[in-house]
GROMACS .gro file of C-alpha atoms in nm:
model
  304
    1MET     CA    1  -2.150   1.020   0.618
    2LYS     CA    2  -1.842   0.980   0.401
    3LYS     CA    3  -1.723   0.619   0.380
    4PHE     CA    4  -1.369   0.533   0.277
    5LYS     CA    5  -1.297   0.209   0.095
    6LYS     CA    6  -0.961   0.201   0.266
    7PHE     CA    7  -0.791   0.378   0.552
    8TYR     CA    8  -0.413   0.352   0.589
    9VAL     CA    9  -0.264   0.316   0.936
   10GLU     CA   10   0.114   0.340   0.952
   11LEU     CA   11   0.239   0.108   1.227
   12THR     CA   12   0.595   0.239   1.215
   13SER     CA   13   0.795   0.493   1.017
   14ARG     CA   14   1.094   0.256   1.015
   15CYS     CA   15   1.180   0.008   0.740
   16ASN     CA   16   1.441  -0.266   0.742
   17LEU     CA   17   1.521  -0.209   0.373
   18ALA     CA   18   1.633   0.089   0.165
   19CYS     CA   19   1.477   0.029  -0.175
   20THR     CA   20   1.573   0.244  -0.471
   21PHE     CA   21   1.208   0.300  -0.569
   22CYS     CA   22   1.102   0.421  -0.224
   23PRO     CA   23   1.217   0.765  -0.102
   24PRO     CA   24   1.380   0.754   0.241
   25THR     CA   25   1.174   0.873   0.534
   26HIS     CA   26   1.311   1.180   0.707
   27ARG     CA   27   1.072   1.158   1.000
   28ALA     CA   28   1.182   1.032   1.339
   29THR     CA   29   1.148   0.658   1.395
   30GLN     CA   30   0.821   0.591   1.569
   31TYR     CA   31   0.595   0.295   1.643
   32ILE     CA   32   0.225   0.332   1.704
   33THR     CA   33   0.131   0.229   2.058
   34LEU     CA   34  -0.158  -0.003   2.140
   35ASP     CA   35  -0.350   0.285   2.299
   36GLN     CA   36  -0.289   0.510   1.999
   37PHE     CA   37  -0.406   0.232   1.771
   38ARG     CA   38  -0.726   0.180   1.971
   39HIS     CA   39  -0.792   0.553   1.968
   40THR     CA   40  -0.734   0.573   1.592
   41LEU     CA   41  -0.974   0.287   1.521
   42ASP     CA   42  -1.241   0.440   1.744
   43GLU     CA   43  -1.206   0.769   1.555
   44VAL     CA   44  -1.231   0.619   1.205
   45LYS     CA   45  -1.485   0.344   1.279
   46PRO     CA   46  -1.782   0.543   1.143
   47TYR     CA   47  -1.593   0.606   0.818
   48THR     CA   48  -1.452   0.271   0.707
   49ASP     CA   49  -1.454  -0.104   0.754
   50TYR     CA   50  -1.111  -0.168   0.604
   51ILE     CA   51  -0.775  -0.058   0.737
   52TYR     CA   52  -0.442  -0.102   0.565
   53PHE     CA   53  -0.119  -0.144   0.759
   54HIS     CA   54   0.083   0.059   0.514
   55VAL     CA   55   0.221   0.403   0.434
   56LYS     CA   56   0.595   0.411   0.495
   57GLY     CA   57   0.785   0.167   0.711
   58GLU     CA   58   0.763  -0.212   0.728
   59PRO     CA   59   0.457  -0.320   0.929
   60LEU     CA   60   0.605  -0.657   1.024
   61LEU     CA   61   0.868  -0.469   1.227
   62HIS     CA   62   0.603  -0.381   1.484
   63PRO     CA   63   0.664  -0.605   1.787
   64HIS     CA   64   0.294  -0.621   1.875
   65ILE     CA   65   0.143  -0.674   1.532
   66ASP     CA   66  -0.048  -0.975   1.663
   67GLN     CA   67  -0.212  -0.761   1.930
   68LEU     CA   68  -0.291  -0.490   1.676
   69LEU     CA   69  -0.471  -0.749   1.464
   70ASP     CA   70  -0.665  -0.869   1.769
   71ILE     CA   71  -0.770  -0.512   1.850
   72ALA     CA   72  -0.879  -0.458   1.489
   73HIS     CA   73  -1.092  -0.772   1.509
   74GLU     CA   74  -1.249  -0.665   1.839
   75LYS     CA   75  -1.350  -0.336   1.679
   76GLY     CA   76  -1.492  -0.495   1.365
   77PHE     CA   77  -1.228  -0.409   1.104
   78LYS     CA   78  -1.080  -0.613   0.823
   79VAL     CA   79  -0.707  -0.561   0.769
   80ASN     CA   80  -0.484  -0.559   0.461
   81ILE     CA   81  -0.108  -0.565   0.513
   82THR     CA   82   0.155  -0.462   0.259
   83SER     CA   83   0.500  -0.600   0.336
   84ASN     CA   84   0.835  -0.668   0.174
   85GLY     CA   85   0.814  -1.018   0.323
   86THR     CA   86   1.169  -1.032   0.456
   87LEU     CA   87   1.062  -1.066   0.822
   88LEU     CA   88   0.818  -1.355   0.787
   89HIS     CA   89   1.053  -1.588   0.974
   90LYS     CA   90   0.988  -1.372   1.283
   91ALA     CA   91   0.646  -1.219   1.229
   92GLY     CA   92   0.477  -1.492   1.024
   93PRO     CA   93   0.354  -1.697   1.323
   94LYS     CA   94   0.196  -1.382   1.470
   95LEU     CA   95  -0.019  -1.344   1.156
   96MET     CA   96  -0.149  -1.697   1.130
   97ASN     CA   97  -0.521  -1.750   1.182
   98LYS     CA   98  -0.592  -1.391   1.279
   99PRO     CA   99  -0.960  -1.334   1.189
  100ALA     CA  100  -0.907  -0.965   1.113
  101LEU     CA  101  -0.645  -1.034   0.846
  102ARG     CA  102  -0.816  -1.021   0.507
  103GLN     CA  103  -0.528  -0.977   0.261
  104MET     CA  104  -0.147  -0.980   0.244
  105ASN     CA  105   0.033  -0.790  -0.031
  106PHE     CA  106   0.397  -0.884  -0.079
  107SER     CA  107   0.616  -0.635  -0.265
  108LEU     CA  108   0.846  -0.887  -0.428
  109HIS     CA  109   1.019  -0.609  -0.620
  110SER     CA  110   1.168  -0.506  -0.285
  111PHE     CA  111   1.428  -0.783  -0.312
  112ASP     CA  112   1.594  -0.645  -0.625
  113GLY     CA  113   1.510  -0.287  -0.525
  114HIS     CA  114   1.725  -0.317  -0.213
  115VAL     CA  115   2.098  -0.299  -0.277
  116GLY     CA  116   2.263  -0.583  -0.090
  117SER     CA  117   1.979  -0.836  -0.108
  118LYS     CA  118   2.111  -1.191  -0.112
  119ASP     CA  119   1.973  -1.538  -0.192
  120LYS     CA  120   1.663  -1.472  -0.398
  121ASP     CA  121   1.558  -1.837  -0.386
  122ALA     CA  122   1.557  -1.838  -0.006
  123TYR     CA  123   1.359  -1.512  -0.001
  124ILE     CA  124   1.085  -1.624  -0.238
  125ALA     CA  125   1.072  -1.967  -0.072
  126LYS     CA  126   1.008  -1.800   0.264
  127VAL     CA  127   0.726  -1.591   0.120
  128LEU     CA  128   0.562  -1.879  -0.066
  129ASN     CA  129   0.585  -2.115   0.231
  130PHE     CA  130   0.397  -1.860   0.439
  131VAL     CA  131   0.145  -1.802   0.160
  132LYS     CA  132   0.070  -2.171   0.119
  133GLU     CA  133   0.030  -2.234   0.491
  134ALA     CA  134  -0.177  -1.922   0.555
  135THR     CA  135  -0.417  -1.974   0.263
  136ALA     CA  136  -0.458  -2.343   0.347
  137ASN     CA  137  -0.571  -2.260   0.700
  138SER     CA  138  -0.774  -1.944   0.643
  139ASN     CA  139  -0.957  -1.737   0.382
  140LEU     CA  140  -0.658  -1.506   0.338
  141ILE     CA  141  -0.616  -1.336   0.000
  142VAL     CA  142  -0.260  -1.287  -0.125
  143SER     CA  143  -0.122  -1.051  -0.387
  144LEU     CA  144   0.237  -1.112  -0.501
  145ARG     CA  145   0.349  -0.781  -0.650
  146LEU     CA  146   0.616  -0.691  -0.901
  147TRP     CA  147   0.562  -0.320  -0.948
  148ASN     CA  148   0.887  -0.246  -1.125
  149LEU     CA  149   0.810  -0.257  -1.497
  150ASP     CA  150   0.969  -0.004  -1.726
  151MET     CA  151   0.715   0.200  -1.919
  152ASP     CA  152   0.866   0.043  -2.231
  153ASN     CA  153   0.841  -0.328  -2.161
  154ALA     CA  154   1.071  -0.409  -2.454
  155THR     CA  155   1.360  -0.245  -2.272
  156ASN     CA  156   1.257  -0.327  -1.916
  157LEU     CA  157   1.577  -0.352  -1.713
  158GLU     CA  158   1.399  -0.557  -1.450
  159LYS     CA  159   1.273  -0.815  -1.697
  160GLN     CA  160   1.542  -1.076  -1.634
  161ARG     CA  161   1.526  -1.034  -1.258
  162ASN     CA  162   1.150  -1.074  -1.266
  163ARG     CA  163   1.183  -1.385  -1.482
  164GLU     CA  164   1.396  -1.547  -1.213
  165MET     CA  165   1.132  -1.469  -0.950
  166LEU     CA  166   0.843  -1.576  -1.169
  167ALA     CA  167   1.014  -1.901  -1.272
  168TYR     CA  168   1.035  -1.999  -0.905
  169ILE     CA  169   0.667  -1.918  -0.854
  170GLU     CA  170   0.567  -2.110  -1.167
  171LYS     CA  171   0.754  -2.415  -1.045
  172GLU     CA  172   0.612  -2.402  -0.693
  173PHE     CA  173   0.253  -2.375  -0.816
  174GLY     CA  174   0.296  -2.615  -1.108
  175LEU     CA  175   0.199  -2.361  -1.372
  176ASP     CA  176   0.225  -2.474  -1.733
  177TYR     CA  177   0.265  -2.120  -1.870
  178ASN     CA  178   0.489  -1.816  -1.826
  179ILE     CA  179   0.312  -1.564  -1.607
  180GLU     CA  180   0.420  -1.278  -1.834
  181GLU     CA  181   0.205  -1.426  -2.110
  182LYS     CA  182  -0.107  -1.385  -1.897
  183VAL     CA  183  -0.049  -1.071  -1.697
  184GLN     CA  184  -0.143  -0.717  -1.797
  185PRO     CA  185   0.002  -0.419  -1.609
  186GLY     CA  186  -0.236  -0.317  -1.335
  187LYS     CA  187  -0.439  -0.638  -1.345
  188GLY     CA  188  -0.394  -0.951  -1.140
  189VAL     CA  189  -0.349  -1.308  -1.261
  190LYS     CA  190  -0.490  -1.582  -1.042
  191ILE     CA  191  -0.234  -1.859  -0.997
  192ALA     CA  192  -0.412  -2.051  -0.718
  193ASP     CA  193  -0.716  -2.017  -0.496
  194ARG     CA  194  -0.701  -1.663  -0.348
  195ILE     CA  195  -0.344  -1.612  -0.469
  196TYR     CA  196  -0.267  -1.356  -0.739
  197ILE     CA  197   0.030  -1.212  -0.925
  198ASN     CA  198   0.017  -0.839  -0.990
  199MET     CA  199   0.267  -0.667  -1.218
  200ASP     CA  200   0.268  -0.296  -1.287
  201HIS     CA  201   0.486  -0.007  -1.392
  202GLU     CA  202   0.700   0.166  -1.136
  203PHE     CA  203   0.566   0.510  -1.047
  204GLU     CA  204   0.726   0.822  -0.909
  205TRP     CA  205   0.640   0.923  -0.556
  206PRO     CA  206   0.526   1.282  -0.510
  207ASP     CA  207   0.819   1.512  -0.443
  208LEU     CA  208   0.809   1.882  -0.363
  209ASN     CA  209   1.128   1.923  -0.566
  210ALA     CA  210   0.967   1.780  -0.881
  211GLU     CA  211   0.822   1.984  -1.165
  212GLU     CA  212   0.466   2.102  -1.111
  213ASP     CA  213   0.180   1.998  -1.337
  214PHE     CA  214  -0.077   2.277  -1.340
  215GLY     CA  215  -0.315   2.092  -1.572
  216PRO     CA  216  -0.653   1.945  -1.473
  217GLY     CA  217  -0.640   1.646  -1.246
  218PHE     CA  218  -0.824   1.407  -1.021
  219CYS     CA  219  -0.739   1.175  -0.733
  220HIS     CA  220  -0.926   0.946  -0.496
  221GLY     CA  221  -0.749   1.091  -0.194
  222LEU     CA  222  -1.008   1.186   0.071
  223ARG     CA  223  -1.272   1.047  -0.162
  224ASN     CA  224  -1.227   0.675  -0.107
  225GLN     CA  225  -0.913   0.675   0.106
  226ALA     CA  226  -0.724   0.859   0.377
  227GLY     CA  227  -0.452   0.767   0.621
  228VAL     CA  228  -0.266   0.841   0.940
  229LEU     CA  229   0.107   0.830   1.011
  230ALA     CA  230   0.253   0.670   1.322
  231ASP     CA  231   0.279   1.011   1.490
  232GLY     CA  232  -0.093   1.076   1.438
  233THR     CA  233  -0.068   1.303   1.133
  234VAL     CA  234  -0.373   1.257   0.909
  235ILE     CA  235  -0.291   1.251   0.536
  236PRO     CA  236  -0.517   1.243   0.228
  237CYS     CA  237  -0.359   0.935   0.070
  238CYS     CA  238  -0.095   0.666   0.118
  239LEU     CA  239   0.162   0.848  -0.098
  240ASP     CA  240   0.207   1.143   0.136
  241GLY     CA  241   0.469   0.952   0.330
  242GLU     CA  242   0.621   1.259   0.491
  243GLY     CA  243   0.295   1.419   0.601
  244VAL     CA  244   0.342   1.721   0.376
  245ILE     CA  245  -0.035   1.764   0.352
  246ASN     CA  246  -0.087   1.766   0.728
  247LEU     CA  247  -0.462   1.775   0.784
  248GLY     CA  248  -0.436   1.752   1.163
  249ASN     CA  249  -0.336   1.509   1.435
  250ILE     CA  250  -0.582   1.232   1.517
  251TYR     CA  251  -0.439   1.202   1.869
  252LYS     CA  252  -0.528   1.565   1.942
  253THR     CA  253  -0.826   1.649   1.718
  254PRO     CA  254  -1.139   1.444   1.640
  255PHE     CA  255  -1.112   1.278   1.300
  256LYS     CA  256  -1.452   1.418   1.205
  257ASP     CA  257  -1.324   1.773   1.253
  258ILE     CA  258  -1.008   1.696   1.056
  259ILE     CA  259  -1.172   1.563   0.741
  260GLU     CA  260  -1.443   1.829   0.751
  261GLY     CA  261  -1.182   2.101   0.800
  262GLU     CA  262  -1.096   2.370   0.549
  263ARG     CA  263  -0.784   2.210   0.400
  264ALA     CA  264  -0.945   1.868   0.351
  265THR     CA  265  -1.260   2.024   0.206
  266ASN     CA  266  -1.059   2.233  -0.039
  267ILE     CA  267  -0.879   1.921  -0.165
  268VAL     CA  268  -1.200   1.730  -0.229
  269ASP     CA  269  -1.384   2.025  -0.382
  270GLY     CA  270  -1.083   2.101  -0.599
  271PHE     CA  271  -1.068   1.751  -0.744
  272SER     CA  272  -1.445   1.767  -0.804
  273ARG     CA  273  -1.369   2.061  -1.034
  274ARG     CA  274  -1.062   1.874  -1.169
  275GLU     CA  275  -0.844   2.137  -1.005
  276VAL     CA  276  -0.537   2.029  -0.809
  277VAL     CA  277  -0.512   2.266  -0.515
  278GLU     CA  278  -0.219   2.114  -0.321
  279GLU     CA  279   0.138   2.161  -0.442
  280LEU     CA  280   0.235   1.802  -0.354
  281CYS     CA  281  -0.057   1.669  -0.559
  282ARG     CA  282   0.060   1.872  -0.859
  283LYS     CA  283   0.393   1.689  -0.828
  284CYS     CA  284   0.251   1.340  -0.784
  285GLY     CA  285   0.352   1.076  -1.038
  286TYR     CA  286   0.076   0.838  -0.938
  287ARG     CA  287  -0.192   1.095  -1.008
  288LYS     CA  288  -0.082   1.089  -1.372
  289ARG     CA  289  -0.207   0.732  -1.396
  290PHE     CA  290  -0.557   0.873  -1.411
  291ASN     CA  291  -0.656   0.955  -1.770
  292TYR     CA  292  -0.913   1.216  -1.862
  293LYS     CA  293  -1.126   1.267  -2.168
  294ALA     CA  294  -1.167   1.618  -2.295
  295ASN     CA  295  -1.544   1.604  -2.244
  296GLY     CA  296  -1.608   1.569  -1.873
  297PHE     CA  297  -1.260   1.446  -1.777
  298ALA     CA  298  -1.397   1.094  -1.725
  299GLU     CA  299  -1.178   0.886  -1.498
  300GLU     CA  300  -1.051   0.571  -1.664
  301ALA     CA  301  -0.835   0.435  -1.382
  302ALA     CA  302  -0.929   0.299  -1.043
  303ALA     CA  303  -0.736   0.347  -0.721
  304LYS     CA  304  -0.543   0.051  -0.600
   0.00000   0.00000   0.00000
């Protein structure tokens, strides 16, 4: 049976920010219900041990996130959450000491990516206070992300803004070096026990209005990951935030039938031949992070 390394479960299609790097969601606002969540986990249980609260939307907006974590634990899943971190003052206590919670990823670039953000020091202090308390009282892993680098680091417009954020982190953790001196795009730097800084280049989300790339290609979608939107739409990867590649609805059709269906099978078989069969995939900026050698198209990049 196919096993996914990660399965994305969107808790809500709504976000409290409007970041420049994240395309707006045109779907109706929706929150997954507790019963829908239970059903989803029962459907995907044979296929994965790890679920990720992430696609579009801000997971900490969900009013019952504590109950969702309890349900995940009851059903034997480990959970990773990706958040902008702005709602920790409300949701943070609901996350503390939840045995299902394995990792928190904080998109720190959301602060500068959202027009109108105010008081950077207060924002990063809130995130780091949560991180310190949570890691001191559990085995939680934390990734602090700045995924906003320009492809040409020498002219990176975000460099100064990142320096302000990183200087605060360096001071709080007593680091005797500048994080930029240690970090490499795409690789994490450990700054404390189970706490990492990850910096990477900004990527373009797939867009049906973008130019198509008809060249050979590969992706880990439906190979080591899949996902489901809050309305039940099953998608091949976490970047199909609008459900363009609608493989079926998990609330109406067994997940087994969906991922063994014709459309899903064609995607996987196509990538096995290094052929990109879906239009959205041919317009995906993230897919271009995978490099291929002429002989065998060997993959040199790993999915995040």
